[in-house]
PDB file of C-alpha atoms in Angstrom:
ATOM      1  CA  UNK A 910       0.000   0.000   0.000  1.00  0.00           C
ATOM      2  CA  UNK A 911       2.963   2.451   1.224  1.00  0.00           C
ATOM      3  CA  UNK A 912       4.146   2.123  -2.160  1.00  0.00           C
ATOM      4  CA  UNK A 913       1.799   3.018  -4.022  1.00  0.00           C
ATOM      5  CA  UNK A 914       0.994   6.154  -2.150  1.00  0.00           C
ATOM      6  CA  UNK A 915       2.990   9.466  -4.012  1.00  0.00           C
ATOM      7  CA  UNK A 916       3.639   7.350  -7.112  1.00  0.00           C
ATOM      8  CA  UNK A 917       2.258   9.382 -10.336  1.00  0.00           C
ATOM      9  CA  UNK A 918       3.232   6.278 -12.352  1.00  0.00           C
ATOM     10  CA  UNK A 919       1.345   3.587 -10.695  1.00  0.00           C
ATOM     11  CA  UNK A 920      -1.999   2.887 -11.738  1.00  0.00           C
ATOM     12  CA  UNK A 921      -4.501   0.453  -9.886  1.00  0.00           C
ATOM     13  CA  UNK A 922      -7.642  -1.330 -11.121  1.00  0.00           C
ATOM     14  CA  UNK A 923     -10.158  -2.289  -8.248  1.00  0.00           C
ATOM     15  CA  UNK A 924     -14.097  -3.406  -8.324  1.00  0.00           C
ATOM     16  CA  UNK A 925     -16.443  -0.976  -6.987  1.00  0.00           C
ATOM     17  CA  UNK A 926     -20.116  -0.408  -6.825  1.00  0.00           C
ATOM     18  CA  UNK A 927     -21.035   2.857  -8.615  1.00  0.00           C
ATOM     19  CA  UNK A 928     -24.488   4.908  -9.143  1.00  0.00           C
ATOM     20  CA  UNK A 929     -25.047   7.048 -11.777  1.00  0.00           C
ATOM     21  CA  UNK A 930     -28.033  10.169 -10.761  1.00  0.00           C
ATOM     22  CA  UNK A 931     -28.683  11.554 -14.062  1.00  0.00           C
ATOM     23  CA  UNK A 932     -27.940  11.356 -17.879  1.00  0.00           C
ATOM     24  CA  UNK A 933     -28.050   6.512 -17.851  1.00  0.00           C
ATOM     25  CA  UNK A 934     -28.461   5.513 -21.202  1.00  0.00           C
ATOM     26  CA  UNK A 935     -32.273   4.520 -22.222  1.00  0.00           C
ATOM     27  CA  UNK A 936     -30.901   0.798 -21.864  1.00  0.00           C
ATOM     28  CA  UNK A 937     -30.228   1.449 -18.593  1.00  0.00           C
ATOM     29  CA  UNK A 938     -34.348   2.071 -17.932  1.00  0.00           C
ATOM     30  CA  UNK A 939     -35.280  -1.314 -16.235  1.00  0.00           C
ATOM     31  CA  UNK A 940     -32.329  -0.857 -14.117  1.00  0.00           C
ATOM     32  CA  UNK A 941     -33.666   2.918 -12.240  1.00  0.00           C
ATOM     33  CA  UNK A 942     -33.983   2.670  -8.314  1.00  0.00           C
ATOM     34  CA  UNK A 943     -36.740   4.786  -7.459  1.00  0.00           C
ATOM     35  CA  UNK A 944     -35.432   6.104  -4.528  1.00  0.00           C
ATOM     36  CA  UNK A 945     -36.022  10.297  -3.338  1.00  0.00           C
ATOM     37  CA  UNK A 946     -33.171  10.816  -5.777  1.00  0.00           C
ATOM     38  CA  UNK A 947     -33.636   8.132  -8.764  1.00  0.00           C
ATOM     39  CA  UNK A 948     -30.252   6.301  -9.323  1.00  0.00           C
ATOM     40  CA  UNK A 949     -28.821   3.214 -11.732  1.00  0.00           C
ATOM     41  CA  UNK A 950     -26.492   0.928  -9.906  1.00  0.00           C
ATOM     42  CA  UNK A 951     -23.627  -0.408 -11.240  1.00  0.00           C
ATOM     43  CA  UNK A 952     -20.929  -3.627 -10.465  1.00  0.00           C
ATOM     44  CA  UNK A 953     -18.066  -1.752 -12.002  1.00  0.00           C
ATOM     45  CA  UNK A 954     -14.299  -1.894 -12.524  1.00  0.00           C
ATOM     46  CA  UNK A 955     -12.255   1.274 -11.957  1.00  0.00           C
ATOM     47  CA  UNK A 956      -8.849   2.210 -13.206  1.00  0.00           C
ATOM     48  CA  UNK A 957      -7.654   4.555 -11.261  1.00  0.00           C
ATOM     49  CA  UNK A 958      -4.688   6.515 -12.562  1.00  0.00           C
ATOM     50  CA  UNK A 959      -3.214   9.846 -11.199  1.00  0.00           C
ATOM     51  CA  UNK A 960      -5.060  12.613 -13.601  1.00  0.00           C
ATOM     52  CA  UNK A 961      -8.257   9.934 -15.360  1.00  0.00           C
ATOM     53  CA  UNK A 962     -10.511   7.914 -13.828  1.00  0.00           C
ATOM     54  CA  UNK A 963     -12.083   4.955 -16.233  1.00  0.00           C
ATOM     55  CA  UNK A 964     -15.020   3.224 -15.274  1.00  0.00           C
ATOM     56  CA  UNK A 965     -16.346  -0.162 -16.501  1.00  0.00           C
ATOM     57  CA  UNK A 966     -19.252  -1.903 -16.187  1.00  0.00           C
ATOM     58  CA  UNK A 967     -20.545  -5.417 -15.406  1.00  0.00           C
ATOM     59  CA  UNK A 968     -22.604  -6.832 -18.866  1.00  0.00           C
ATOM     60  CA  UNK A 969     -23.186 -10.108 -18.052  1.00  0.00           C
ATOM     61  CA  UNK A 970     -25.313  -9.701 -14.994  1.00  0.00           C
ATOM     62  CA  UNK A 971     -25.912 -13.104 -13.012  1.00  0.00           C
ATOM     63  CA  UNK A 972     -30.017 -14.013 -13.149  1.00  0.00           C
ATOM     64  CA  UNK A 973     -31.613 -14.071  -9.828  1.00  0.00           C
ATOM     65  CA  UNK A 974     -28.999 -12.469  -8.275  1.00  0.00           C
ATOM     66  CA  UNK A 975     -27.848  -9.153 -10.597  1.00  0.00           C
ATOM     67  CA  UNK A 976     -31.200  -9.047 -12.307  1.00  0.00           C
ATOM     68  CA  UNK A 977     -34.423 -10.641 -11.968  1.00  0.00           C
ATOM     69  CA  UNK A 978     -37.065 -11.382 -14.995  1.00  0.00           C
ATOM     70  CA  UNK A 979     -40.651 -11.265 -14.525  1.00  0.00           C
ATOM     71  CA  UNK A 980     -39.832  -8.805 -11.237  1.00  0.00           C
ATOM     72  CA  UNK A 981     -43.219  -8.196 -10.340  1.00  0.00           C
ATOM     73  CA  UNK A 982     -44.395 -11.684  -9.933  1.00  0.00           C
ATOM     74  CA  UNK A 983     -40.824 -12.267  -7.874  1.00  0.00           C
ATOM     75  CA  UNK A 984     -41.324  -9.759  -5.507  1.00  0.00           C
ATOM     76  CA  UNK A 985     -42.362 -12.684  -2.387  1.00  0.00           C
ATOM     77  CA  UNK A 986     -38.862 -13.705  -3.057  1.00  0.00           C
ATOM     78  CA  UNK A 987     -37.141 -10.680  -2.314  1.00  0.00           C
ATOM     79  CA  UNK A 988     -36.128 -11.612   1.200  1.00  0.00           C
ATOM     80  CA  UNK A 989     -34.675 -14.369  -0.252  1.00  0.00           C
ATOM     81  CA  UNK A 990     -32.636 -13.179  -2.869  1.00  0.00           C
ATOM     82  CA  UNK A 991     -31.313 -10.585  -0.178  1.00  0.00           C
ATOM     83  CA  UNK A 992     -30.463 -12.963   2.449  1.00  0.00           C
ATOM     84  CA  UNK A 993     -28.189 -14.544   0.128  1.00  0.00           C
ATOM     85  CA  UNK A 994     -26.375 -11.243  -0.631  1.00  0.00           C
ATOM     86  CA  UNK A 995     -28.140 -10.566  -4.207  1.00  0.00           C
ATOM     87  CA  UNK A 996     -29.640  -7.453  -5.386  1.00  0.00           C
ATOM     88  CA  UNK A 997     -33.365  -7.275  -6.050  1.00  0.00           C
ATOM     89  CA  UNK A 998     -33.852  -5.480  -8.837  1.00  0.00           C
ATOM     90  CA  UNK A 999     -31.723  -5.190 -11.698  1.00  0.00           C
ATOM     91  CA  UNK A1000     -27.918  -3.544 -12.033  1.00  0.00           C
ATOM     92  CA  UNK A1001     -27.018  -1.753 -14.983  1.00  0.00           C
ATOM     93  CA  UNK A1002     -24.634  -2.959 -17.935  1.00  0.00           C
ATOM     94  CA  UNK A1003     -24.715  -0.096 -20.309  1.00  0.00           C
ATOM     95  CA  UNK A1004     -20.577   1.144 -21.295  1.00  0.00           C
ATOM     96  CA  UNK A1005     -19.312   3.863 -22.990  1.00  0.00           C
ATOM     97  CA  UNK A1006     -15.923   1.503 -23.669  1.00  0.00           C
ATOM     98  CA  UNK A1007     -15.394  -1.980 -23.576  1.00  0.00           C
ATOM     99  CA  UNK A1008     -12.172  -2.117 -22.149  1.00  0.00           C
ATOM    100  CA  UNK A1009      -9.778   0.468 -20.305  1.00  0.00           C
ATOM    101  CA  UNK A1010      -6.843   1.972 -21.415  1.00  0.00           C
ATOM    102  CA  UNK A1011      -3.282   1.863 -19.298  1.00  0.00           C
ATOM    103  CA  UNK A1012      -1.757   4.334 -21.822  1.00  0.00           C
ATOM    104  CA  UNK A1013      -1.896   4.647 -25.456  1.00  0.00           C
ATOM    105  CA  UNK A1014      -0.342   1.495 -26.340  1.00  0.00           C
ATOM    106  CA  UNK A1015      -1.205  -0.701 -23.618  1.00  0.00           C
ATOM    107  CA  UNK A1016      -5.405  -2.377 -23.494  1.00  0.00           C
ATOM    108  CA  UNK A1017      -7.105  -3.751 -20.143  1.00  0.00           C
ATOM    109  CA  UNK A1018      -9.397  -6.176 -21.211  1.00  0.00           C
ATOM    110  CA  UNK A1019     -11.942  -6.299 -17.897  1.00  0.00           C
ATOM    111  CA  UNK A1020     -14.064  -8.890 -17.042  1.00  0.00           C
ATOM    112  CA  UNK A1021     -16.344  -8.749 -13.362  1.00  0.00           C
ATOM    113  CA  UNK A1022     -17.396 -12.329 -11.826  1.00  0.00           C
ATOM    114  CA  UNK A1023     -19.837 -14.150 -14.145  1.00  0.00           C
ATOM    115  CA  UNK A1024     -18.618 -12.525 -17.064  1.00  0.00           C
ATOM    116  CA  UNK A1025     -15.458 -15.128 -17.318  1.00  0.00           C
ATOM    117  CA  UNK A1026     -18.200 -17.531 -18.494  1.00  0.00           C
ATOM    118  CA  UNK A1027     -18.221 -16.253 -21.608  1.00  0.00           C
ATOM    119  CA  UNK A1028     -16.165 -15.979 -24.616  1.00  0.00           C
ATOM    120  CA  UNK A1029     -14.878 -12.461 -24.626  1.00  0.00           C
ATOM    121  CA  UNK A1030     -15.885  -9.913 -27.469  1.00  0.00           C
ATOM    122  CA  UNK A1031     -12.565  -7.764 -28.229  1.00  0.00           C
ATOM    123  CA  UNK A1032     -13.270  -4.737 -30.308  1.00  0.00           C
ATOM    124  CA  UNK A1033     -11.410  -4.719 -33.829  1.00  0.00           C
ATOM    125  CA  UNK A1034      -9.836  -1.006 -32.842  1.00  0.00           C
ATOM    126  CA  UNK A1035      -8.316  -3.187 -29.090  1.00  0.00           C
ATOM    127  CA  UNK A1036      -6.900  -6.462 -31.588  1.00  0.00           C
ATOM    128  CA  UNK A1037      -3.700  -4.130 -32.430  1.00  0.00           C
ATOM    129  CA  UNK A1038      -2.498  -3.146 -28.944  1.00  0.00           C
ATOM    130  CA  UNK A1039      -0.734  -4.907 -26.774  1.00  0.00           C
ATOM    131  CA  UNK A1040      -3.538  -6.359 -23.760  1.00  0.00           C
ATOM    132  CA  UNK A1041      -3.584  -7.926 -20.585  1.00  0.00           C
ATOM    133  CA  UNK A1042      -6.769  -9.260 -18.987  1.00  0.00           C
ATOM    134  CA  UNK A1043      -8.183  -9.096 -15.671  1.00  0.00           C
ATOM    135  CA  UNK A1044     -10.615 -10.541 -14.128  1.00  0.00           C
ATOM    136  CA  UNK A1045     -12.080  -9.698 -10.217  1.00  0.00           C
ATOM    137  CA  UNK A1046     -14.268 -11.570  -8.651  1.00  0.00           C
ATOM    138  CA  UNK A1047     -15.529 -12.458  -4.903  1.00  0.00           C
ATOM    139  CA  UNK A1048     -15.812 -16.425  -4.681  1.00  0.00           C
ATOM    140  CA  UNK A1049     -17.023 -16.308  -1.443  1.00  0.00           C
ATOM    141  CA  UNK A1050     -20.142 -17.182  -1.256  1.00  0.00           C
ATOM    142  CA  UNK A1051     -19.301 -20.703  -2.924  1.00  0.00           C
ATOM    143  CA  UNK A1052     -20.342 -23.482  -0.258  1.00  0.00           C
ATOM    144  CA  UNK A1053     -18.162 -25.450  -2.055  1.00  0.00           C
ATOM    145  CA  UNK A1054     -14.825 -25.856  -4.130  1.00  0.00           C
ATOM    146  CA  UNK A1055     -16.379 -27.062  -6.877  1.00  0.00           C
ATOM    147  CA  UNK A1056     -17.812 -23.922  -7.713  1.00  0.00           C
ATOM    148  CA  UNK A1057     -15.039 -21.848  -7.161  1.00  0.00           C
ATOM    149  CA  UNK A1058     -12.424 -24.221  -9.062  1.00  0.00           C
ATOM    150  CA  UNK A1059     -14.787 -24.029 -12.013  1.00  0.00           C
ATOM    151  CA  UNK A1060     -14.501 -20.491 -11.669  1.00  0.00           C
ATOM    152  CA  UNK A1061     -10.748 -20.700 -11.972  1.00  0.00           C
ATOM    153  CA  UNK A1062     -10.837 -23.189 -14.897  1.00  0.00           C
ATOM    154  CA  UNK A1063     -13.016 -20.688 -16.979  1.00  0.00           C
ATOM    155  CA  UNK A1064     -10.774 -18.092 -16.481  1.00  0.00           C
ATOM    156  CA  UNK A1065      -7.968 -20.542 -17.833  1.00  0.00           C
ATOM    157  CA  UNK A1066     -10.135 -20.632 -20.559  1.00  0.00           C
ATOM    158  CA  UNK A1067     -10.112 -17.181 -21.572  1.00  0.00           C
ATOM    159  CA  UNK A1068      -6.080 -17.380 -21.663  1.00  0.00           C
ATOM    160  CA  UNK A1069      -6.200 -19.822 -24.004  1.00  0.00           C
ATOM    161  CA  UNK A1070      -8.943 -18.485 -26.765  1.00  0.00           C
ATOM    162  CA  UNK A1071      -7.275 -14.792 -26.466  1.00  0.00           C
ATOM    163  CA  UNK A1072      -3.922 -15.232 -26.237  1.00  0.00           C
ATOM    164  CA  UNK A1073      -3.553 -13.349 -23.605  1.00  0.00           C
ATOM    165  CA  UNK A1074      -2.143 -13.264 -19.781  1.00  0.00           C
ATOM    166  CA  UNK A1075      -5.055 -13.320 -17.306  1.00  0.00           C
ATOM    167  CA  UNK A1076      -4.392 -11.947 -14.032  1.00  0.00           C
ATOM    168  CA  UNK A1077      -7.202 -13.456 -11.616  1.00  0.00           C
ATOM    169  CA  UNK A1078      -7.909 -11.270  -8.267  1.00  0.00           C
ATOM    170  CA  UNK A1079     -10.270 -13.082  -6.120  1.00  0.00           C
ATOM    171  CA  UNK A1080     -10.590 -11.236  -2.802  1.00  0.00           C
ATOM    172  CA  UNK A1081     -11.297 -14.812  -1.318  1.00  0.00           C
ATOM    173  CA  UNK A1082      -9.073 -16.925  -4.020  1.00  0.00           C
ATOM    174  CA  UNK A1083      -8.321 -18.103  -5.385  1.00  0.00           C
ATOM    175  CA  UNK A1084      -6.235 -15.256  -7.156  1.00  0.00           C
ATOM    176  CA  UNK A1085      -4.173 -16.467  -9.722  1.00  0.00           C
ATOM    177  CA  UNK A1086      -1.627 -14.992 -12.761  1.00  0.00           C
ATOM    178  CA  UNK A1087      -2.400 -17.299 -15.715  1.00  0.00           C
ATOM    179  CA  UNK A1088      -0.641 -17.360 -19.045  1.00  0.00           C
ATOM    180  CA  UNK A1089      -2.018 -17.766 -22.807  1.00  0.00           C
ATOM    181  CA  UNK A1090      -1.661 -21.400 -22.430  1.00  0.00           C
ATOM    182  CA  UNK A1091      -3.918 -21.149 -19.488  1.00  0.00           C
ATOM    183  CA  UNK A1092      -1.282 -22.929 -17.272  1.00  0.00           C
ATOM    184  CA  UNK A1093      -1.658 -21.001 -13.525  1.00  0.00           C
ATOM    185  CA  UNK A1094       2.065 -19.133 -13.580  1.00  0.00           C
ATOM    186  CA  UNK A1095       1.130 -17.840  -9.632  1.00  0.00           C
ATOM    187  CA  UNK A1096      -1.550 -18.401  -7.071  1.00  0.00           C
ATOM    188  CA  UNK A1097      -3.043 -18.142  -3.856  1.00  0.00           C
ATOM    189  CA  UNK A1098      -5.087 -20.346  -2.327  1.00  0.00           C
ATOM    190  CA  UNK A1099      -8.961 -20.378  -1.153  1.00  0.00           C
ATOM    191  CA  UNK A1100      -9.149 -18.444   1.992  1.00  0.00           C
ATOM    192  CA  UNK A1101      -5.535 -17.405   1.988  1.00  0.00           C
ATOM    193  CA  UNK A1102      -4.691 -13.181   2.692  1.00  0.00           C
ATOM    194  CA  UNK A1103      -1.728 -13.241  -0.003  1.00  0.00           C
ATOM    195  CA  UNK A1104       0.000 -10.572  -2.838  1.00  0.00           C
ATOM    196  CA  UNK A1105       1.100 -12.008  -5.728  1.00  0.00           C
ATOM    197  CA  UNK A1106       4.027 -10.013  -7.897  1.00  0.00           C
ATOM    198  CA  UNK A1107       4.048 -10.874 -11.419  1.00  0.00           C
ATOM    199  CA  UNK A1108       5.725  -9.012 -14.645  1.00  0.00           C
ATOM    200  CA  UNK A1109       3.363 -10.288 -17.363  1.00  0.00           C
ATOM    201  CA  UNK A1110       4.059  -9.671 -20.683  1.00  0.00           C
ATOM    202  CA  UNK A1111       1.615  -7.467 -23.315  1.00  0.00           C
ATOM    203  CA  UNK A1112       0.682  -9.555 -26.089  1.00  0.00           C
ATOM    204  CA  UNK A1113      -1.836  -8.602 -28.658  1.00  0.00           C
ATOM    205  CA  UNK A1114      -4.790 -10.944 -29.362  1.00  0.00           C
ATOM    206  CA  UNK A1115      -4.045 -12.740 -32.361  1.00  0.00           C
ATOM    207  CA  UNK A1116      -5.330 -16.945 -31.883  1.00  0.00           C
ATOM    208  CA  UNK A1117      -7.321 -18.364 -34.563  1.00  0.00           C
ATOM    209  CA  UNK A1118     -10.448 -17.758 -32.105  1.00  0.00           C
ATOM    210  CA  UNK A1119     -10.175 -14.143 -32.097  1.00  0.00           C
ATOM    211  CA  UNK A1120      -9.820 -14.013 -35.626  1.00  0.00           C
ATOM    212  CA  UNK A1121     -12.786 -16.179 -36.414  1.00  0.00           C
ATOM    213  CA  UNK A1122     -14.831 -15.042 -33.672  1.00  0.00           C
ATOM    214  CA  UNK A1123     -18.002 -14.152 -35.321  1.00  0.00           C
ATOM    215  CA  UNK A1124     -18.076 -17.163 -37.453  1.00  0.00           C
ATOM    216  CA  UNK A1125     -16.994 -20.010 -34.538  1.00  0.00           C
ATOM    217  CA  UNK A1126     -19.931 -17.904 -32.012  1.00  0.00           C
ATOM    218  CA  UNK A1127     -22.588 -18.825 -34.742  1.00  0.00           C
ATOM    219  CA  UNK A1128     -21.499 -22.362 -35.576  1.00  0.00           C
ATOM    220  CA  UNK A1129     -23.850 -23.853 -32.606  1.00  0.00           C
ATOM    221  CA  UNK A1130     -26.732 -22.166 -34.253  1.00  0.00           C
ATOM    222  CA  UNK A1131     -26.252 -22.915 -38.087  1.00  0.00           C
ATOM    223  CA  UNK A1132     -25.725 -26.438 -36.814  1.00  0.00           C
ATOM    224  CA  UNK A1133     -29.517 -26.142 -34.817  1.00  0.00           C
ATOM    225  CA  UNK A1134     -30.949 -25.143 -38.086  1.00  0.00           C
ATOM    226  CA  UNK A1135     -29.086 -27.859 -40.272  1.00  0.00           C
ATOM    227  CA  UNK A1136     -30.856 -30.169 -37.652  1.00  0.00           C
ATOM    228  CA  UNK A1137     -34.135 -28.842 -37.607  1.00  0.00           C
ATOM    229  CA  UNK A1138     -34.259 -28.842 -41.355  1.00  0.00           C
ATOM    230  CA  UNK A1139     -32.527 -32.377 -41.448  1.00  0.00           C
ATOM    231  CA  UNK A1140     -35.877 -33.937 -39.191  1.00  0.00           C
ATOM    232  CA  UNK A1141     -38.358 -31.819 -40.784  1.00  0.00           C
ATOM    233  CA  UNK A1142     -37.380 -33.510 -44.505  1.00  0.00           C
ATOM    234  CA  UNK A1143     -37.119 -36.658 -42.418  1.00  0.00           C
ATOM    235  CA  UNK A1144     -40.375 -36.130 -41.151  1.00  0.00           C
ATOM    236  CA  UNK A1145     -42.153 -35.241 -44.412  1.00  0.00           C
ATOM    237  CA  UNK A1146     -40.110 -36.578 -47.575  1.00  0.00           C
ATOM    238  CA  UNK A1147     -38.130 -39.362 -46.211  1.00  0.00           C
ATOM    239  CA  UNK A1148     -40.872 -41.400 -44.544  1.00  0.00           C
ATOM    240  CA  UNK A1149     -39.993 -44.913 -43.374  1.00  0.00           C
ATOM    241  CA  UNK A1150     -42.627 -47.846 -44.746  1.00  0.00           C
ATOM    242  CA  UNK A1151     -42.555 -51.045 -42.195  1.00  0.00           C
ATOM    243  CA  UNK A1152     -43.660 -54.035 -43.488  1.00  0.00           C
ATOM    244  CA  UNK A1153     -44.783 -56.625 -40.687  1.00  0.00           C
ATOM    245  CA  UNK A1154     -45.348 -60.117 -41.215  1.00  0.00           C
ATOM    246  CA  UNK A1155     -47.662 -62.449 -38.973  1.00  0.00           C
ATOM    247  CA  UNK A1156     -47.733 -65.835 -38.721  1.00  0.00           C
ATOM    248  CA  UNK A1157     -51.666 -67.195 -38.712  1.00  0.00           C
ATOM    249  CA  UNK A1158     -52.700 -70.488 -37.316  1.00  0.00           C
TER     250      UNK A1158
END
């Protein structure tokens, strides 16, 4: 901490709930706490540098727990959802940028929690700087290590289909620096109060994934209509005749 204190060079990137009072985006509508002062909360990441603040927020909002559908037929559940440290009512996800910027030359490709689920969407204009990613999350409210490993082992994933070096910050663990071959360089352990020191190299995002993104994230769904079409002209044009023979007495 000491040394980061009077250092114009240093830059830190921490999670943060944030509320924005006036001027959220019109996607942002669902997401309005009617309070005396109407607000939007965010789950955010914040890069704090000495002069610029950046500010990014949570997409991929956990159901149930970030948002809920069908909110007015939920609301007996509320207690519920509270008790168990969730937010009734819905956060909001809308960005102004999809990633944060170090410096000129140097991308932070965030990712909050849940989001490490998913394949990550790097802009075109972010594919020709050199990129890091990080991801923050709290584990803790995993009752068991299975959920919290699997947690890790997306995150591994994410190395591997960017290219890039993931550093994992876990305020429970497990906190991790991974590499783009998703093998875990550095860690600490579930439930252990650790720092880890890493230099990581910047590497731009350049693996076959990246480059056929678009095409590779539709492939599940040309394949669902190649079999729906496939059992409809089964259905219809390629119709099976049985012939059964019986033996009579």
């Amino acid at each position: 901490r000491d040394s980061l204190l009077g250092n114009e060079t240093n830059t830190v990137l921490t999670g943060a709930f944030s509320k924005r009072f006036n001027k959220w985006s019109i996607a942002d509508n669902e997401a309005v706490v009617n309070d005396s002062i109407p607000y939007v909360l965010y789950n955010s990441a914040l890069l704090i540098q000495e002069k610029t603040l950046q500010i990014y927020h949570k997409q991929k909002l956990v159901p149930l727990v970030e948002k809920q559908p069908f909110q007015q037929w939920m609301r007996p559940l509320q207690k519920y959802v509270e008790q168990s440290g969730g937010f009734f009512g819905r956060y909001g996800s809308n960005n102004r940028q999809q990633y944060l910027l170090e410096n000129d030359s140097t991308v932070i490709v965030p990712l909050i929690c849940f989001e490490s689920a998913f394949s990550t969407d790097i802009p075109f204009s972010g594919r020709n700087t050199s990129s890091l990613m990080v991801l923050i999350t709290n584990d803790g409210w995993w009752s068991s290590s299975g959920g919290y490993l699997q947690h890790v082992a997306l995150a591994r994933l994410r190395a591997i289909e960017t290219g890039l070096w993931v550093a994992r910050c876990a305020n429970t663990g497990v906190s991790a620096v991974i590499d783009p071959n998703g093998n875990i360089v550095q860690s600490a352990a579930y439930g252990q109060e650790a720092t880890l020191y890493a230099e990581i190299p910047l590497l731009k995002p350049d693996t076959f994934f990246i480059q056929h993104q678009k095409i590779i994230q539709l492939f599940p769904l040309f394949l669902l209509v190649i079999s729906v079409f496939w059992l409809v002209l089964e259905q219809y044009f390629f119709k099976k005749t049985y012939l059964y023979i019986t033996n009579k007495k």
